[in-house]
mmCIF file of C-alpha atoms and ligand atoms in Angstrom:
data_model
loop_
_atom_site.group_PDB
_atom_site.id
_atom_site.type_symbol
_atom_site.label_atom_id
_atom_site.label_comp_id
_atom_site.label_asym_id
_atom_site.label_seq_id
_atom_site.Cartn_x
_atom_site.Cartn_y
_atom_site.Cartn_z
ATOM 1 C CA UNK A 135 7.800 -29.864 -9.024
ATOM 2 C CA UNK A 136 8.538 -29.998 -5.314
ATOM 3 C CA UNK A 137 12.323 -30.395 -5.552
ATOM 4 C CA UNK A 138 12.746 -27.427 -7.873
ATOM 5 C CA UNK A 139 10.273 -25.561 -5.687
ATOM 6 C CA UNK A 140 12.451 -26.261 -2.642
ATOM 7 C CA UNK A 141 15.517 -25.165 -4.621
ATOM 8 C CA UNK A 142 13.865 -21.831 -5.348
ATOM 9 C CA UNK A 143 13.143 -21.365 -1.654
ATOM 10 C CA UNK A 144 16.705 -22.294 -0.652
ATOM 11 C CA UNK A 145 18.255 -19.943 -3.181
ATOM 12 C CA UNK A 146 15.922 -17.150 -2.051
ATOM 13 C CA UNK A 147 17.041 -17.698 1.530
ATOM 14 C CA UNK A 148 20.601 -17.207 0.353
ATOM 15 C CA UNK A 149 19.557 -13.820 -1.041
ATOM 16 C CA UNK A 150 19.016 -14.720 -4.713
ATOM 17 C CA UNK A 151 16.014 -13.123 -6.356
ATOM 18 C CA UNK A 152 13.739 -15.677 -8.069
ATOM 19 C CA UNK A 153 13.560 -15.392 -11.850
ATOM 20 C CA UNK A 154 10.342 -14.554 -13.667
ATOM 21 C CA UNK A 155 9.716 -18.257 -14.399
ATOM 22 C CA UNK A 156 10.292 -19.095 -10.740
ATOM 23 C CA UNK A 157 7.916 -16.349 -9.641
ATOM 24 C CA UNK A 158 5.266 -17.908 -11.872
ATOM 25 C CA UNK A 159 5.946 -21.272 -10.280
ATOM 26 C CA UNK A 160 5.764 -19.866 -6.745
ATOM 27 C CA UNK A 161 2.506 -18.060 -7.482
ATOM 28 C CA UNK A 162 0.945 -21.192 -8.957
ATOM 29 C CA UNK A 163 1.638 -23.571 -6.098
ATOM 30 C CA UNK A 164 -1.488 -25.222 -4.681
ATOM 31 C CA UNK A 165 -0.058 -27.927 -2.389
ATOM 32 C CA UNK A 166 -0.738 -26.714 1.191
ATOM 33 C CA UNK A 167 2.588 -28.159 2.439
ATOM 34 C CA UNK A 168 4.519 -26.249 -0.202
ATOM 35 C CA UNK A 169 2.539 -23.093 0.526
ATOM 36 C CA UNK A 170 3.493 -23.526 4.153
ATOM 37 C CA UNK A 171 7.167 -23.825 3.160
ATOM 38 C CA UNK A 172 6.789 -20.687 1.064
ATOM 39 C CA UNK A 173 5.349 -18.732 3.997
ATOM 40 C CA UNK A 174 8.076 -19.996 6.346
ATOM 41 C CA UNK A 175 10.745 -18.913 3.885
ATOM 42 C CA UNK A 176 9.167 -15.487 3.470
ATOM 43 C CA UNK A 177 9.180 -14.976 7.241
ATOM 44 C CA UNK A 178 12.754 -16.132 7.532
ATOM 45 C CA UNK A 179 13.845 -13.674 4.845
ATOM 46 C CA UNK A 180 11.995 -10.863 6.596
ATOM 47 C CA UNK A 181 13.777 -11.780 9.817
ATOM 48 C CA UNK A 182 17.173 -11.780 8.083
ATOM 49 C CA UNK A 183 16.551 -8.350 6.600
ATOM 50 C CA UNK A 184 14.486 -6.590 9.272
ATOM 51 C CA UNK A 185 14.817 -8.642 12.458
ATOM 52 C CA UNK A 186 11.626 -8.783 14.510
ATOM 53 C CA UNK A 187 10.626 -5.201 13.785
ATOM 54 C CA UNK A 188 7.397 -4.123 12.141
ATOM 55 C CA UNK A 189 6.628 -0.568 11.046
ATOM 56 C CA UNK A 190 3.310 1.156 11.730
ATOM 57 C CA UNK A 191 1.666 3.672 9.415
ATOM 58 C CA UNK A 192 -1.069 6.055 10.492
ATOM 59 C CA UNK A 193 -3.721 6.813 7.944
ATOM 60 C CA UNK A 194 -5.516 10.092 7.297
ATOM 61 C CA UNK A 195 -8.057 9.767 4.499
ATOM 62 C CA UNK A 196 -8.810 13.460 4.342
ATOM 63 C CA UNK A 197 -11.165 13.670 1.351
ATOM 64 C CA UNK A 198 -13.500 11.028 -0.047
ATOM 65 C CA UNK A 199 -14.489 13.185 -3.036
ATOM 66 C CA UNK A 200 -13.167 11.976 -6.372
ATOM 67 C CA UNK A 201 -13.419 13.027 -10.007
ATOM 68 C CA UNK A 202 -12.688 9.487 -11.238
ATOM 69 C CA UNK A 203 -14.965 6.538 -11.746
ATOM 70 C CA UNK A 204 -12.857 3.457 -11.055
ATOM 71 C CA UNK A 205 -15.024 0.374 -11.394
ATOM 72 C CA UNK A 206 -13.850 -1.221 -8.128
ATOM 73 C CA UNK A 207 -13.993 1.784 -5.819
ATOM 74 C CA UNK A 208 -16.668 2.760 -3.326
ATOM 75 C CA UNK A 209 -15.668 6.423 -3.654
ATOM 76 C CA UNK A 210 -16.019 6.535 -7.444
ATOM 77 C CA UNK A 211 -17.633 9.724 -8.726
ATOM 78 C CA UNK A 212 -20.924 8.155 -9.724
ATOM 79 C CA UNK A 213 -21.570 6.360 -6.433
ATOM 80 C CA UNK A 214 -24.180 8.353 -4.551
ATOM 81 C CA UNK A 215 -22.727 8.148 -1.029
ATOM 82 C CA UNK A 216 -22.127 10.603 1.811
ATOM 83 C CA UNK A 217 -18.666 12.148 1.464
ATOM 84 C CA UNK A 218 -16.426 14.387 3.506
ATOM 85 C CA UNK A 219 -13.540 16.768 3.032
ATOM 86 C CA UNK A 220 -11.687 17.377 6.309
ATOM 87 C CA UNK A 221 -10.686 20.934 7.181
ATOM 88 C CA UNK A 222 -6.962 21.575 7.563
ATOM 89 C CA UNK A 223 -7.174 21.890 11.356
ATOM 90 C CA UNK A 224 -8.773 18.459 11.620
ATOM 91 C CA UNK A 225 -6.136 16.905 9.388
ATOM 92 C CA UNK A 226 -3.353 18.367 11.521
ATOM 93 C CA UNK A 227 -5.100 17.301 14.702
ATOM 94 C CA UNK A 228 -5.448 13.695 13.538
ATOM 95 C CA UNK A 229 -1.839 13.624 12.330
ATOM 96 C CA UNK A 230 -0.644 14.910 15.731
ATOM 97 C CA UNK A 231 -2.739 12.341 17.524
ATOM 98 C CA UNK A 232 -1.255 9.599 15.370
ATOM 99 C CA UNK A 233 2.255 10.867 16.058
ATOM 100 C CA UNK A 234 1.587 10.793 19.806
ATOM 101 C CA UNK A 235 0.489 7.180 19.509
ATOM 102 C CA UNK A 236 3.996 6.172 18.348
ATOM 103 C CA UNK A 237 3.575 5.293 14.699
ATOM 104 C CA UNK A 238 6.417 5.561 12.132
ATOM 105 C CA UNK A 239 4.799 7.468 9.249
ATOM 106 C CA UNK A 240 1.743 9.540 8.372
ATOM 107 C CA UNK A 241 -0.051 8.492 5.190
ATOM 108 C CA UNK A 242 -2.063 11.397 3.765
ATOM 109 C CA UNK A 243 -4.576 9.935 1.329
ATOM 110 C CA UNK A 244 -7.381 11.459 -0.722
ATOM 111 C CA UNK A 245 -9.618 10.680 -3.660
ATOM 112 C CA UNK A 246 -8.815 12.864 -6.671
ATOM 113 C CA UNK A 247 -10.742 15.754 -5.162
ATOM 114 C CA UNK A 248 -10.745 18.700 -7.603
ATOM 115 C CA UNK A 249 -11.181 21.130 -4.707
ATOM 116 C CA UNK A 250 -7.802 20.043 -3.348
ATOM 117 C CA UNK A 251 -5.815 19.167 -6.414
ATOM 118 C CA UNK A 252 -6.398 19.190 -10.145
ATOM 119 C CA UNK A 253 -4.161 19.214 -13.174
ATOM 120 C CA UNK A 254 -4.344 23.044 -13.063
ATOM 121 C CA UNK A 255 -3.934 23.732 -9.354
ATOM 122 C CA UNK A 256 -2.611 21.621 -6.519
ATOM 123 C CA UNK A 257 -1.982 24.505 -4.157
ATOM 124 C CA UNK A 258 -4.362 23.181 -1.486
ATOM 125 C CA UNK A 259 -2.674 19.805 -1.502
ATOM 126 C CA UNK A 260 0.751 21.412 -1.065
ATOM 127 C CA UNK A 261 -0.588 23.461 1.833
ATOM 128 C CA UNK A 262 -1.969 20.373 3.593
ATOM 129 C CA UNK A 263 1.337 18.525 3.195
ATOM 130 C CA UNK A 264 3.471 21.457 4.344
ATOM 131 C CA UNK A 265 1.250 22.185 7.368
ATOM 132 C CA UNK A 266 1.303 18.550 8.458
ATOM 133 C CA UNK A 267 5.056 18.515 7.939
ATOM 134 C CA UNK A 268 5.374 21.589 10.125
ATOM 135 C CA UNK A 269 3.278 20.145 12.955
ATOM 136 C CA UNK A 270 4.418 16.545 12.903
ATOM 137 C CA UNK A 271 7.961 15.240 13.135
ATOM 138 C CA UNK A 272 7.428 12.062 11.132
ATOM 139 C CA UNK A 273 8.011 11.017 7.529
ATOM 140 C CA UNK A 274 5.016 11.683 5.285
ATOM 141 C CA UNK A 275 3.569 9.547 2.536
ATOM 142 C CA UNK A 276 1.180 11.250 0.126
ATOM 143 C CA UNK A 277 -1.401 9.345 -1.909
ATOM 144 C CA UNK A 278 -3.255 12.045 -3.852
ATOM 145 C CA UNK A 279 -3.973 10.293 -7.175
ATOM 146 C CA UNK A 280 -2.412 11.768 -10.293
ATOM 147 C CA UNK A 281 -0.631 15.121 -10.471
ATOM 148 C CA UNK A 282 0.982 17.024 -13.340
ATOM 149 C CA UNK A 283 4.745 16.429 -13.709
ATOM 150 C CA UNK A 284 5.676 19.889 -12.458
ATOM 151 C CA UNK A 285 3.922 19.234 -9.119
ATOM 152 C CA UNK A 286 6.412 16.665 -7.854
ATOM 153 C CA UNK A 287 9.303 18.969 -7.011
ATOM 154 C CA UNK A 288 6.918 21.167 -5.030
ATOM 155 C CA UNK A 289 5.376 18.179 -3.295
ATOM 156 C CA UNK A 290 8.829 17.055 -2.216
ATOM 157 C CA UNK A 291 9.677 20.571 -0.984
ATOM 158 C CA UNK A 292 6.386 20.668 0.941
ATOM 159 C CA UNK A 293 7.587 17.674 2.955
ATOM 160 C CA UNK A 294 6.484 14.521 1.131
ATOM 161 C CA UNK A 295 8.960 11.676 1.620
ATOM 162 C CA UNK A 296 6.893 9.008 -0.126
ATOM 163 C CA UNK A 297 4.524 9.059 -3.068
ATOM 164 C CA UNK A 298 2.022 6.204 -3.386
ATOM 165 C CA UNK A 299 0.019 5.673 -6.541
ATOM 166 C CA UNK A 300 -1.226 2.174 -7.199
ATOM 167 C CA UNK A 301 -1.546 1.002 -10.761
ATOM 168 C CA UNK A 302 -3.591 -1.957 -9.390
ATOM 169 C CA UNK A 303 -2.689 -3.957 -12.500
ATOM 170 C CA UNK A 304 0.048 -3.783 -15.120
ATOM 171 C CA UNK A 305 -2.130 -5.468 -17.718
ATOM 172 C CA UNK A 306 -3.144 -2.542 -19.924
ATOM 173 C CA UNK A 307 -6.423 -4.097 -21.067
ATOM 174 C CA UNK A 308 -7.469 -4.833 -17.527
ATOM 175 C CA UNK A 309 -6.375 -1.351 -16.422
ATOM 176 C CA UNK A 310 -8.808 0.131 -18.949
ATOM 177 C CA UNK A 311 -11.646 -1.843 -17.414
ATOM 178 C CA UNK A 312 -10.725 -0.972 -13.838
ATOM 179 C CA UNK A 313 -9.682 2.638 -14.108
ATOM 180 C CA UNK A 314 -12.237 3.900 -16.583
ATOM 181 C CA UNK A 315 -11.133 6.793 -18.817
ATOM 182 C CA UNK A 316 -7.686 6.977 -17.233
ATOM 183 C CA UNK A 317 -4.370 6.791 -19.000
ATOM 184 C CA UNK A 318 -2.114 3.872 -18.061
ATOM 185 C CA UNK A 319 1.119 5.653 -18.903
ATOM 186 C CA UNK A 320 0.175 8.875 -17.164
ATOM 187 C CA UNK A 321 -0.524 6.980 -13.965
ATOM 188 C CA UNK A 322 2.618 4.871 -14.308
ATOM 189 C CA UNK A 323 4.761 7.963 -14.928
ATOM 190 C CA UNK A 324 3.596 9.487 -11.650
ATOM 191 C CA UNK A 325 5.960 7.134 -9.899
ATOM 192 C CA UNK A 326 8.881 7.945 -12.164
ATOM 193 C CA UNK A 327 8.335 11.684 -11.710
ATOM 194 C CA UNK A 328 8.120 11.303 -7.936
ATOM 195 C CA UNK A 329 11.287 9.238 -7.862
ATOM 196 C CA UNK A 330 13.125 11.771 -9.988
ATOM 197 C CA UNK A 331 12.361 14.407 -7.363
ATOM 198 C CA UNK A 332 13.816 12.271 -4.597
ATOM 199 C CA UNK A 333 10.669 10.702 -3.194
ATOM 200 C CA UNK A 334 10.404 7.021 -2.405
ATOM 201 C CA UNK A 335 7.557 5.301 -4.141
ATOM 202 C CA UNK A 336 5.002 2.683 -3.343
ATOM 203 C CA UNK A 337 3.396 0.571 -6.048
ATOM 204 C CA UNK A 338 0.465 -1.768 -5.538
ATOM 205 C CA UNK A 339 -1.766 -4.350 -7.156
ATOM 206 C CA UNK A 340 -5.199 -5.648 -6.433
ATOM 207 C CA UNK A 341 -5.892 -9.377 -6.238
ATOM 208 C CA UNK A 342 -9.095 -10.770 -7.715
ATOM 209 C CA UNK A 343 -10.003 -8.092 -10.263
ATOM 210 C CA UNK A 344 -9.732 -10.363 -13.296
ATOM 211 C CA UNK A 345 -5.948 -10.735 -13.417
ATOM 212 C CA UNK A 346 -4.281 -14.107 -13.917
ATOM 213 C CA UNK A 347 -1.126 -15.526 -12.366
ATOM 214 C CA UNK A 348 0.994 -14.192 -15.209
ATOM 215 C CA UNK A 349 -0.359 -10.682 -14.610
ATOM 216 C CA UNK A 350 0.606 -10.959 -10.951
ATOM 217 C CA UNK A 351 4.090 -12.167 -11.855
ATOM 218 C CA UNK A 352 4.462 -9.305 -14.357
ATOM 219 C CA UNK A 353 3.481 -6.804 -11.686
ATOM 220 C CA UNK A 354 5.913 -8.214 -9.148
ATOM 221 C CA UNK A 355 8.764 -7.852 -11.639
ATOM 222 C CA UNK A 356 7.667 -4.351 -12.733
ATOM 223 C CA UNK A 357 7.669 -3.231 -9.087
ATOM 224 C CA UNK A 358 11.351 -4.185 -9.059
ATOM 225 C CA UNK A 359 12.079 -2.315 -12.304
ATOM 226 C CA UNK A 360 10.375 0.734 -10.796
ATOM 227 C CA UNK A 361 12.571 0.433 -7.707
ATOM 228 C CA UNK A 362 9.504 0.894 -5.529
ATOM 229 C CA UNK A 363 10.635 0.801 -1.899
ATOM 230 C CA UNK A 364 7.230 -0.365 -0.723
ATOM 231 C CA UNK A 365 5.153 -2.919 -2.634
ATOM 232 C CA UNK A 366 1.655 -4.007 -1.781
ATOM 233 C CA UNK A 367 -0.927 -6.579 -2.818
ATOM 234 C CA UNK A 368 -4.495 -6.249 -1.595
ATOM 235 C CA UNK A 369 -7.558 -8.383 -2.175
ATOM 236 C CA UNK A 370 -10.395 -6.731 -4.042
ATOM 237 C CA UNK A 371 -13.583 -6.551 -1.996
ATOM 238 C CA UNK A 372 -16.827 -5.874 -3.899
ATOM 239 C CA UNK A 373 -18.186 -2.434 -3.037
ATOM 240 C CA UNK A 374 -21.837 -1.491 -2.909
ATOM 241 C CA UNK A 375 -22.993 0.832 -5.648
ATOM 242 C CA UNK A 376 -20.174 -0.012 -8.068
ATOM 243 C CA UNK A 377 -20.217 -1.976 -11.340
ATOM 244 C CA UNK A 378 -18.145 -4.692 -9.650
ATOM 245 C CA UNK A 379 -20.419 -5.089 -6.624
ATOM 246 C CA UNK A 380 -21.715 -8.497 -7.769
ATOM 247 C CA UNK A 381 -18.267 -9.977 -8.206
ATOM 248 C CA UNK A 382 -17.136 -12.642 -5.794
ATOM 249 C CA UNK A 383 -14.062 -11.786 -3.722
ATOM 250 C CA UNK A 384 -11.231 -14.312 -3.921
ATOM 251 C CA UNK A 385 -10.080 -16.216 -0.902
ATOM 252 C CA UNK A 386 -7.573 -14.059 1.052
ATOM 253 C CA UNK A 387 -5.061 -16.885 0.635
ATOM 254 C CA UNK A 388 -4.385 -15.644 -2.911
ATOM 255 C CA UNK A 389 -3.202 -12.333 -1.490
ATOM 256 C CA UNK A 390 -1.228 -14.007 1.265
ATOM 257 C CA UNK A 391 0.613 -16.236 -1.194
ATOM 258 C CA UNK A 392 1.335 -13.175 -3.366
ATOM 259 C CA UNK A 393 2.736 -11.301 -0.347
ATOM 260 C CA UNK A 394 5.045 -14.234 0.406
ATOM 261 C CA UNK A 395 6.310 -14.318 -3.183
ATOM 262 C CA UNK A 396 6.839 -10.563 -3.074
ATOM 263 C CA UNK A 397 8.986 -11.020 0.036
ATOM 264 C CA UNK A 398 11.166 -13.563 -1.811
ATOM 265 C CA UNK A 399 11.602 -11.210 -4.769
ATOM 266 C CA UNK A 400 11.758 -7.869 -2.933
ATOM 267 C CA UNK A 401 13.686 -8.932 0.113
ATOM 268 C CA UNK A 402 14.734 -5.552 1.460
ATOM 269 C CA UNK A 403 11.519 -3.670 0.687
ATOM 270 C CA UNK A 404 8.557 -2.794 2.791
ATOM 271 C CA UNK A 405 5.431 -4.895 2.319
ATOM 272 C CA UNK A 406 2.230 -3.759 4.006
ATOM 273 C CA UNK A 407 -0.376 -5.759 5.834
ATOM 274 C CA UNK A 408 -3.466 -3.600 5.786
ATOM 275 C CA UNK A 409 -5.939 -3.323 8.611
ATOM 276 C CA UNK A 410 -8.427 -2.307 5.979
ATOM 277 C CA UNK A 411 -9.321 -5.799 4.799
ATOM 278 C CA UNK A 412 -9.978 -8.086 7.738
ATOM 279 C CA UNK A 413 -9.152 -5.583 10.476
ATOM 280 C CA UNK A 414 -6.805 -6.708 13.189
ATOM 281 C CA UNK A 415 -7.713 -10.371 12.551
ATOM 282 C CA UNK A 416 -6.199 -10.291 9.073
ATOM 283 C CA UNK A 417 -2.932 -8.608 9.962
ATOM 284 C CA UNK A 418 -1.544 -11.713 11.596
ATOM 285 C CA UNK A 419 -1.916 -13.868 8.459
ATOM 286 C CA UNK A 420 -0.194 -11.235 6.348
ATOM 287 C CA UNK A 421 2.679 -10.860 8.815
ATOM 288 C CA UNK A 422 3.036 -14.656 8.742
ATOM 289 C CA UNK A 423 3.585 -14.288 4.975
ATOM 290 C CA UNK A 424 6.484 -11.848 5.345
ATOM 291 C CA UNK A 425 4.757 -8.443 5.483
ATOM 292 C CA UNK A 426 6.548 -5.906 7.681
ATOM 293 C CA UNK A 427 4.390 -2.765 7.729
ATOM 294 C CA UNK A 428 0.963 -2.430 9.300
ATOM 295 C CA UNK A 429 -0.994 0.231 7.469
ATOM 296 C CA UNK A 430 -4.252 2.073 7.988
ATOM 297 C CA UNK A 431 -3.960 2.805 11.696
ATOM 298 C CA UNK A 432 -6.746 5.293 12.304
ATOM 299 C CA UNK A 433 -7.555 7.081 15.556
ATOM 300 C CA UNK A 434 -11.035 6.133 16.799
ATOM 301 C CA UNK A 435 -14.046 8.451 16.727
ATOM 302 C CA UNK A 436 -12.666 10.891 14.161
ATOM 303 C CA UNK A 437 -15.189 10.063 11.415
ATOM 304 C CA UNK A 438 -12.413 9.009 9.076
ATOM 305 C CA UNK A 439 -12.821 6.305 6.469
ATOM 306 C CA UNK A 440 -10.738 3.375 5.289
ATOM 307 C CA UNK A 441 -10.192 2.623 1.613
ATOM 308 C CA UNK A 442 -11.262 -0.976 1.021
ATOM 309 C CA UNK A 443 -13.648 -1.152 3.962
ATOM 310 C CA UNK A 444 -14.825 2.259 4.903
ATOM 311 C CA UNK A 445 -15.850 1.471 8.477
ATOM 312 C CA UNK A 446 -14.180 -1.755 9.551
ATOM 313 C CA UNK A 447 -12.938 -1.575 13.145
ATOM 314 C CA UNK A 448 -12.272 2.168 12.980
ATOM 315 C CA UNK A 449 -14.567 3.762 15.508
ATOM 316 C CA UNK A 450 -14.232 1.035 18.133
ATOM 317 C CA UNK A 451 -10.490 1.646 18.413
ATOM 318 C CA UNK A 452 -9.513 -1.785 17.080
ATOM 319 C CA UNK A 453 -7.050 -0.136 14.744
ATOM 320 C CA UNK A 454 -5.064 1.448 17.549
ATOM 321 C CA UNK A 455 -1.386 0.871 18.302
ATOM 322 C CA UNK A 456 -2.164 -0.828 21.633
ATOM 323 C CA UNK A 457 -4.305 -3.464 19.945
ATOM 324 C CA UNK A 458 -1.612 -4.059 17.377
ATOM 325 C CA UNK A 459 1.184 -4.354 19.915
ATOM 326 C CA UNK A 460 -0.595 -7.182 21.676
ATOM 327 C CA UNK A 461 -1.030 -9.019 18.342
ATOM 328 C CA UNK A 462 2.649 -8.534 17.560
ATOM 329 C CA UNK A 463 3.703 -9.878 20.941
ATOM 330 C CA UNK A 464 2.038 -13.173 20.156
ATOM 331 C CA UNK A 465 4.041 -13.426 16.932
ATOM 332 C CA UNK A 466 7.416 -12.606 18.477
ATOM 333 C CA UNK A 467 7.414 -9.246 16.691
ATOM 334 C CA UNK A 468 7.590 -5.711 17.971
ATOM 335 C CA UNK A 469 6.911 -2.195 16.788
ATOM 336 C CA UNK A 470 9.967 -0.557 15.212
ATOM 337 C CA UNK A 471 11.247 2.654 16.761
ATOM 338 C CA UNK A 472 11.407 6.000 15.019
ATOM 339 C CA UNK A 473 15.162 5.567 14.579
ATOM 340 C CA UNK A 474 14.679 2.085 13.045
ATOM 341 C CA UNK A 475 12.452 3.658 10.421
ATOM 342 C CA UNK A 476 14.837 6.538 9.800
ATOM 343 C CA UNK A 477 17.681 4.044 9.322
ATOM 344 C CA UNK A 478 15.602 2.277 6.684
ATOM 345 C CA UNK A 479 14.932 5.588 4.906
ATOM 346 C CA UNK A 480 18.608 6.497 5.065
ATOM 347 C CA UNK A 481 19.547 3.182 3.502
ATOM 348 C CA UNK A 482 17.037 3.840 0.697
ATOM 349 C CA UNK A 483 18.442 7.299 0.061
ATOM 350 C CA UNK A 484 21.984 5.915 -0.142
ATOM 351 C CA UNK A 485 20.794 3.417 -2.770
ATOM 352 C CA UNK A 486 19.108 6.153 -4.850
HETATM 353 S S1 SF4 B 666 -9.616 4.376 -6.687
HETATM 354 FE FE1 SF4 B 666 -8.976 6.462 -6.197
HETATM 355 S S2 SF4 B 666 -9.067 7.513 -8.199
HETATM 356 FE FE2 SF4 B 666 -10.332 5.675 -8.404
HETATM 357 S S3 SF4 B 666 -12.409 6.320 -7.893
HETATM 358 FE FE3 SF4 B 666 -11.463 5.524 -6.000
HETATM 359 S S4 SF4 B 666 -10.648 7.297 -4.963
HETATM 360 FE FE4 SF4 B 666 -11.031 7.863 -7.104
#
């Protein structure tokens, strides 16, 4: 196995995308020495494509209300938890504060809050996006859940550059169990509709929700077919008050190996390392696997939540740019400038 494994790594370094069978092989490797080689290769590819630059995304989770009941999610409708819906002024204020801190993009995220957007009216969502766009001179990613097809042109006109909508799995049977009463194709089509209107898309999977290695390989290839410009893998963490609360979380190494394989397959795409899982401690391991975006930067003391861990490191300021810069220094990496990010976006738009 090891010689063909090394061949896959060498070919990847030369810019060749691993085949589906090779992706399966890479995802299945258990030998720690080979895993180490995989991670080294992933980092080298990131360096070839992006140099030593890492992008930073600020995160504004502006409503934790949701009409859905996803089995893995703390904010699912039937979980009896305190929730918030931030007023527009607060959202703008947080976005401005994030811009001042020197991040590259504002990620506007919400649960599927019917007071902000529904299949009948998404006017409030459009207003939030256009107001943030007016006040902040940064690209905007919007993660609002599902929208009707006719919403996407308006969302783009309101100022959305990116649309993120994670399928979490591309195994339809598993999807049914995770995203209860939701339609696989409707969710998948969100990304196609967004792309058609000129937005870049992010697709994501969760690790440790009952998927097998083949499911992960399928997802990695589907992300390519979708032409997602940002692709993420994130470990499932059991959430209190949900049907999956008793499930054991997988070792983070499964996610890290998946990130490395994603870097070999999707060499010129963005791959996030989220602060939402292990806080600042976990970012380093994900960057060592070839990730090149740090997501979920949240200003302290704004009573904002994270997604996977609703409080981790937020209010003590450990998710701030300063903290991250000192971590990056130790890895020989640095924060990308605004113009670095705009060059990446320009390259994407030329490919479209
Ligand atoms: S994952 Fe999103 S859509 Fe599902 S319950 Fe949570 S917030 Fe709602």
